[in-house]
Short mmCIF file of C-alpha atoms in Angstrom, two decimals:
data_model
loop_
_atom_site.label_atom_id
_atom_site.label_comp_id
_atom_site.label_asym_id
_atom_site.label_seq_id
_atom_site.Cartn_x
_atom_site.Cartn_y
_atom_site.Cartn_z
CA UNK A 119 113.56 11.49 33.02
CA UNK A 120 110.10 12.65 32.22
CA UNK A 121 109.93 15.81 30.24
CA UNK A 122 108.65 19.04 31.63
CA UNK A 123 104.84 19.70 31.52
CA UNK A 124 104.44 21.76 28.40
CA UNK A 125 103.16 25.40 29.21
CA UNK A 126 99.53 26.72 29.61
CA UNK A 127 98.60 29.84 27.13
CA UNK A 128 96.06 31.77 29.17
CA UNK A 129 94.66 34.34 26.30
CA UNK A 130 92.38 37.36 28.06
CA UNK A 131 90.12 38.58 25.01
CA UNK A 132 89.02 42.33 25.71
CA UNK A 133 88.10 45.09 23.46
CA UNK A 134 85.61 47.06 22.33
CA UNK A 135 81.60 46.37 21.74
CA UNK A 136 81.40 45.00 17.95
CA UNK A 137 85.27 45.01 17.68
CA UNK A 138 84.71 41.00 16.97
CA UNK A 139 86.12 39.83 20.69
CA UNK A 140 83.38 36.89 20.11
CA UNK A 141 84.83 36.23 16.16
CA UNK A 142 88.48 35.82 18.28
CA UNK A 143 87.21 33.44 21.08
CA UNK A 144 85.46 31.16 18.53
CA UNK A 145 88.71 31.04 16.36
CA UNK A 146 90.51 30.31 19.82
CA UNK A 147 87.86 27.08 20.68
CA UNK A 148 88.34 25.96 16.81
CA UNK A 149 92.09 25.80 17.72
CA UNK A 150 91.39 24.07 21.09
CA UNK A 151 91.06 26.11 23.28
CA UNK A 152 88.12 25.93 26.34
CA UNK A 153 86.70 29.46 25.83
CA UNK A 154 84.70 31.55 28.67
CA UNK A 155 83.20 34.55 27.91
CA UNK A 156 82.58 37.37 30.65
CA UNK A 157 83.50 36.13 33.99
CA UNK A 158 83.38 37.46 37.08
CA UNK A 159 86.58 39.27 37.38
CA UNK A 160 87.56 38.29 40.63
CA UNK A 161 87.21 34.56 39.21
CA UNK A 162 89.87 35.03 36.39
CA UNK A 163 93.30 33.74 38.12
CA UNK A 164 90.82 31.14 39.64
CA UNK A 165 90.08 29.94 36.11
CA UNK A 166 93.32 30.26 34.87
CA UNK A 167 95.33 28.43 37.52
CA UNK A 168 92.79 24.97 37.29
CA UNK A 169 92.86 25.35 33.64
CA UNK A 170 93.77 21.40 31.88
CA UNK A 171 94.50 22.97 28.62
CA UNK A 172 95.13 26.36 26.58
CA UNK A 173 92.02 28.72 27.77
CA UNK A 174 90.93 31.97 26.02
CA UNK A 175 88.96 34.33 28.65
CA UNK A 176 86.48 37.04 27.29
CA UNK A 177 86.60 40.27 29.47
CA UNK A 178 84.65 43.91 28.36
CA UNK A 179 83.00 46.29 29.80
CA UNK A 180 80.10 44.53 30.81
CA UNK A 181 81.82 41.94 33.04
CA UNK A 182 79.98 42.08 36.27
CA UNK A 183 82.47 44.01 38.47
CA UNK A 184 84.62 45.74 35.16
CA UNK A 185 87.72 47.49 36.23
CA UNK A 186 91.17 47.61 33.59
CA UNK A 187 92.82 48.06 36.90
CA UNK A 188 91.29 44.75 38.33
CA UNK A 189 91.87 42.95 34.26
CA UNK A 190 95.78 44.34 34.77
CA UNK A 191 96.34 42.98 38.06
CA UNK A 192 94.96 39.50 37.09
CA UNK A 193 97.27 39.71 34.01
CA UNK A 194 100.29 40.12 36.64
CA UNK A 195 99.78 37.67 38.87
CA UNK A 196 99.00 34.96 36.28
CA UNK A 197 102.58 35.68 35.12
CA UNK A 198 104.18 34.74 38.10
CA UNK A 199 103.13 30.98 37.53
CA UNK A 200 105.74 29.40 35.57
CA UNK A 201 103.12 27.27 34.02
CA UNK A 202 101.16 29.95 32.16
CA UNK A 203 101.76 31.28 28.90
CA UNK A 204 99.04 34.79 29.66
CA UNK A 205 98.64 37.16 26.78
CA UNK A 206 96.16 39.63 26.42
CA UNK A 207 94.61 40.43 23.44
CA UNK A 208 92.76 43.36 22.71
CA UNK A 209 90.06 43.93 19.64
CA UNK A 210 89.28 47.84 18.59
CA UNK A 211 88.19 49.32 15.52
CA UNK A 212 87.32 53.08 14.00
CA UNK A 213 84.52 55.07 15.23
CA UNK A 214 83.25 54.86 11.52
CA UNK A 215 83.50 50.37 11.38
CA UNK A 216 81.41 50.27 14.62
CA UNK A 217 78.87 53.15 13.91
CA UNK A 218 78.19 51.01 10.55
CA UNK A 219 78.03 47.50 12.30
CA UNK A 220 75.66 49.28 14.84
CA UNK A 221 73.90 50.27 11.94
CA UNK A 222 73.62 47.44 10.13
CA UNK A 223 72.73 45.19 13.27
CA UNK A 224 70.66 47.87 14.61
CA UNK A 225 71.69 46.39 18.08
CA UNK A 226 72.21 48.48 21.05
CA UNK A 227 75.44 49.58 22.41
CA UNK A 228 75.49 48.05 25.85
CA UNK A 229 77.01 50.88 27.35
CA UNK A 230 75.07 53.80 25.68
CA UNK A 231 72.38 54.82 28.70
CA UNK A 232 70.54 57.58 26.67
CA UNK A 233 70.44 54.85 23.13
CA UNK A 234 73.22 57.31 21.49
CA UNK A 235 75.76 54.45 19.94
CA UNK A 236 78.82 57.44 19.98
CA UNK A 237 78.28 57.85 23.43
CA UNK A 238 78.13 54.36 24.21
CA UNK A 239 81.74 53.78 22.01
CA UNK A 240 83.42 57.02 23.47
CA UNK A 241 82.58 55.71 27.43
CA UNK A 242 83.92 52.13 26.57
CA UNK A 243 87.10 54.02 25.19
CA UNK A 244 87.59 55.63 28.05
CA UNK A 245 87.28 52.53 30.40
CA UNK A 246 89.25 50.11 28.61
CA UNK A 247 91.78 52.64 27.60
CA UNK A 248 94.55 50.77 30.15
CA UNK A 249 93.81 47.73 28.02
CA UNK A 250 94.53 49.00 25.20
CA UNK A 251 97.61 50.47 26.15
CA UNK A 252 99.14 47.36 27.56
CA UNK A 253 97.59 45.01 25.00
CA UNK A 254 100.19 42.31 24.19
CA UNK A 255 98.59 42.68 20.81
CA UNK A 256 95.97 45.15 19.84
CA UNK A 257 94.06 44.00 16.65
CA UNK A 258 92.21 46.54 14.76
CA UNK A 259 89.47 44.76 12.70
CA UNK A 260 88.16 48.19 11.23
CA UNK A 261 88.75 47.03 7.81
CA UNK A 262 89.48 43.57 8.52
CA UNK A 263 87.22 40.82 6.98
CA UNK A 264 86.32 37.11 9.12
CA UNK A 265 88.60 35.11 6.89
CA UNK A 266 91.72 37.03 7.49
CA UNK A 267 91.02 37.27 11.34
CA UNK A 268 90.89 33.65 11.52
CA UNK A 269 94.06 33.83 9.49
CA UNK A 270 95.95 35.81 12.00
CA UNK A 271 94.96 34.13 15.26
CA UNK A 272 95.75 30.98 13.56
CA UNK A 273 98.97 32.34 12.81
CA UNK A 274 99.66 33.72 16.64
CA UNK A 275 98.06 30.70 18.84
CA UNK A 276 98.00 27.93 16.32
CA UNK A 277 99.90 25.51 18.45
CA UNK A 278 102.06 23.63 14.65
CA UNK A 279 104.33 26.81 14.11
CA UNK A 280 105.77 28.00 17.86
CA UNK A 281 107.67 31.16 17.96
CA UNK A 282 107.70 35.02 17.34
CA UNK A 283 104.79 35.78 14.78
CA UNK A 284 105.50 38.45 12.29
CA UNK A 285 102.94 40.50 10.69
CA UNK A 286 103.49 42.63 7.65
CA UNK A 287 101.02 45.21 6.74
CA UNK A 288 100.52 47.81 4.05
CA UNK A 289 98.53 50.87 4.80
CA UNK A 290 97.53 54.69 3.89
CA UNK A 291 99.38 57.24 5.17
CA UNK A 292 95.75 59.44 4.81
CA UNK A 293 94.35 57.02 6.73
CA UNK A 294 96.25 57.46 9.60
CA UNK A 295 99.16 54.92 11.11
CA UNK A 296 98.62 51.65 12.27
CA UNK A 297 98.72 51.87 16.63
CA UNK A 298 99.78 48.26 16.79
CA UNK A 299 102.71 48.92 14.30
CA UNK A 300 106.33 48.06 15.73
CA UNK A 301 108.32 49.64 12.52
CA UNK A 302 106.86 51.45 10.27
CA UNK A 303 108.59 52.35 6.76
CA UNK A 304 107.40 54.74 3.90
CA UNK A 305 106.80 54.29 0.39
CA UNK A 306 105.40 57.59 -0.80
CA UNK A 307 108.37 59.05 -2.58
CA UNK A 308 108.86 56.09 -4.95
CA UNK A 309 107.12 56.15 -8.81
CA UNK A 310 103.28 56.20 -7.95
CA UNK A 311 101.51 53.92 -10.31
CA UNK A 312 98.05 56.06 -9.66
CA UNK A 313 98.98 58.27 -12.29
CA UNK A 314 99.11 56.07 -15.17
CA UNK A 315 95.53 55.20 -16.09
CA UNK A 316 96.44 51.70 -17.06
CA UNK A 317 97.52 51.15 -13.31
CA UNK A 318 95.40 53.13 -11.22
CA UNK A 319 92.59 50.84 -10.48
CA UNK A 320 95.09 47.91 -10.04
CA UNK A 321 97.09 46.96 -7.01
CA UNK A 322 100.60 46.43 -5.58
CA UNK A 323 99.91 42.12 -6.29
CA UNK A 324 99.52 42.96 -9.71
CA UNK A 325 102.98 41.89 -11.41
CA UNK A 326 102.67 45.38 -13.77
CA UNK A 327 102.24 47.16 -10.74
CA UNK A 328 105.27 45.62 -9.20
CA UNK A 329 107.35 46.06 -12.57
CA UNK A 330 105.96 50.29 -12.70
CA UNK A 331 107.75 50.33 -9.01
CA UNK A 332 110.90 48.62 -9.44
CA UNK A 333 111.81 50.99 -12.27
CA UNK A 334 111.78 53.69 -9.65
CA UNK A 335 116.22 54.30 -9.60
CA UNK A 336 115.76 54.30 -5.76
CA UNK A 337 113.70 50.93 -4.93
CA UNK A 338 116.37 48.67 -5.15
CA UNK A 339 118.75 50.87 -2.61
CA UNK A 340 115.65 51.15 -0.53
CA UNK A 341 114.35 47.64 -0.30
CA UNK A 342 117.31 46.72 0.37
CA UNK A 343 118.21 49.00 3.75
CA UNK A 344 114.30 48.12 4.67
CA UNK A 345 115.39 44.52 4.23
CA UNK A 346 118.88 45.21 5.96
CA UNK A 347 117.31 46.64 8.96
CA UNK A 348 114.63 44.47 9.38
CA UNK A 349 116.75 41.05 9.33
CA UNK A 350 119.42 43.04 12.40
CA UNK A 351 116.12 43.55 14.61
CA UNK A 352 114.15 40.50 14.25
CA UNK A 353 116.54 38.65 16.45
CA UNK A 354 116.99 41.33 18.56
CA UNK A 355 113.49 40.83 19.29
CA UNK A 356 113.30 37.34 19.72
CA UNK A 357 116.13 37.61 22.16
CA UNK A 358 113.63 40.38 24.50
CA UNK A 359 110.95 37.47 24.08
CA UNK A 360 108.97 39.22 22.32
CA UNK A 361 106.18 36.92 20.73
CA UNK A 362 104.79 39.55 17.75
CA UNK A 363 106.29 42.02 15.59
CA UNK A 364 104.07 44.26 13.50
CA UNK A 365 106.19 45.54 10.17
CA UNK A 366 103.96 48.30 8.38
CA UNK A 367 105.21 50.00 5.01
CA UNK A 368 102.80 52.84 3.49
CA UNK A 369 101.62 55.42 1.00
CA UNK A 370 99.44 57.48 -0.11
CA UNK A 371 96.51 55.35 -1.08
CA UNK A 372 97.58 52.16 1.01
CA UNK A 373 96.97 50.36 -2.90
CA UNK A 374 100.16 50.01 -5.07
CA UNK A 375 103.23 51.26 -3.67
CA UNK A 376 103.28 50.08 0.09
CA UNK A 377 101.15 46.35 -1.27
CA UNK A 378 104.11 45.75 -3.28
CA UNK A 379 106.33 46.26 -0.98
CA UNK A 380 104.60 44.37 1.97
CA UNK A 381 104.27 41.43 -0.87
CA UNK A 382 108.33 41.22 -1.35
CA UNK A 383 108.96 41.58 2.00
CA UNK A 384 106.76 38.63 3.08
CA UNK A 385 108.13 36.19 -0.02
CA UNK A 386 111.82 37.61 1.56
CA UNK A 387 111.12 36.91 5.34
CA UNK A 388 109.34 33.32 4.63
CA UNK A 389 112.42 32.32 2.35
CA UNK A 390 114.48 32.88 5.88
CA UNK A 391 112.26 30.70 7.85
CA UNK A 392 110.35 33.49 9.77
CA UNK A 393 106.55 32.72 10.32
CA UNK A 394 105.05 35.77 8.12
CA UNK A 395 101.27 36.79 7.93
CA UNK A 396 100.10 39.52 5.44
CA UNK A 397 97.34 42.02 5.89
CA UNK A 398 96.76 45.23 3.53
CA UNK A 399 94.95 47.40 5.70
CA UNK A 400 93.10 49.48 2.48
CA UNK A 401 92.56 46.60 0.86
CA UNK A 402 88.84 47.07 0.66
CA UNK A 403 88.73 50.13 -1.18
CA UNK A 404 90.40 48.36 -4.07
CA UNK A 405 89.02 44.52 -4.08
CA UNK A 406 85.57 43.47 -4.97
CA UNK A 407 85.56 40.63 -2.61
CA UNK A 408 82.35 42.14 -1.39
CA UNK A 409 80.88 39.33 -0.50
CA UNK A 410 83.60 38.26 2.30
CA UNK A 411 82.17 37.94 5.56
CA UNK A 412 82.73 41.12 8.12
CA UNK A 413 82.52 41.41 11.93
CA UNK A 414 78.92 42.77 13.16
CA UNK A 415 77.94 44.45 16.05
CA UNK A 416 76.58 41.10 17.28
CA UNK A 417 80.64 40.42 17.84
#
């Protein structure tokens, strides 16, 4: 008996002007995908249906007939075929990241009619809103260099390690939450390593860091229930087919507390099998990795 034909991922790339939608396509076509950028959208299911292998579609605002309504409806009718794997991923960022790649590009916004870039971000907003909303994973690349983009698609497409992808990321509560987070745990009452001089311009990776913490009476009780609670859902969720899981721990400064914590919890989770990736949201306020490549406007 002839095995089953293996399953089709159909990937629908959407997001926001400068968000990097392009940076995601090209990491899709370096992991084999055939990649086509702005389609018609009344040619999507078309594409998608006579596809020979894994396709990644870009959509945005600019797609000649743009309607979330029309992306959405496409979306649902390519999951009826039994065939096709569809996702739909969809790239945002701050107000503040695009303004600067806008900047820095000095590129237009192609939606901003009177040449005002904030006008141009607040109408795409509006009009991918549904998108957003329904995203099966929404990837903010505000603070989010190349390198560790690629890392993450790798992790969720890359066709050698199948199943649900976990991602673990640390983060400032002054900052404001994570939207793609599916738990979200806090760190802020345990010792705060900003306060000793020694520490402060360090991070949670750093092993003193990490030793400051754990002397906190309270982090072993805690990292365990966070530990505890996370290994009951994660099967849960694999059992609702759920093919992502976004863990986020933070504190005040998104540096020490919540890094460490992020960092145990990965080396835990990857002991147990699960496929972990590891992003630290802040982590460019306290690195000097400035010459990492970022996403431009030209994305």
């Amino acid at each position: 008996m002839n095995p089953p034909p293996a399953k089709l991922q159909i990937v629908l790339v959407t997001g926001l002007s400068g968000a990097g939608k392009l940076s995601i396509l090209r990491v899709l076509e370096d992991l084999g995908f055939e990649t086509v950028d702005n389609p018609p959208l009344d040619t999507l299911v078309t594409l998608a249906t006579r596809a020979e292998k894994n396709l990644a579609i870009g959509v945005d605002a600019r797609s000649r007939g743009f309607a979330a309504e029309a992306v959405l409806e496409s979306l649902h009718q390519l999951r009826q075929h039994a065939n096709l794997v569809p996702s739909l991923v969809f790239a945002t960022a701050s107000e503040e990241a695009l303004l600067r790649r806008y900047s820095e590009t000095r590129r237009r916004h192609p939606l901003a009619q009177s040449g005002a870039i904030a006008e141009g971000i607040a109408l795409e907003r509006q009009l991918t809103a549904p998108l957003a909303r329904t995203a099966d994973w929404l990837m903010d690349t505000s603070v989010l260099p190349l390198p560790r983009l690629r890392a993450l698609i790798e992790q969720h497409f890359g066709e050698a390690a199948p199943g649900m992808v976990i991602s673990l990321m640390s983060f400032a509560y002054r900052a404001g939450l994570p939207p793609e987070a599916d738990l979200v745990f806090d760190a802020r009452f345990l010792r705060n390593p900003h306060y000793d001089p020694a520490l402060q311009p360090l991070c949670g990776r750093d092993p003193e860091v990490g030793s400051f913490i754990e002397q906190d009476p309270d982090f072993t009780t805690y990292f365990q229930k966070v530990t505890d609670i996370v290994e009951f859902l994660l099967p849960r969720f694999v059992q609702e087919g759920k093919k992502y899981a976004t863990i986020c721990i933070g504190c005040t400064g998104g540096q020490h507390r919540s890094v460490y914590m992020i960092e145990k919890l990965s080396t835990h989770l990857a002991n147990l099998g699960w496929r972990v990736g590891v992003t630290h949201r802040e982590a460019a306020r306290f690195t000097t990795a400035s010459a990492t490549p970022e996403i431009s406007a030209k994305e």
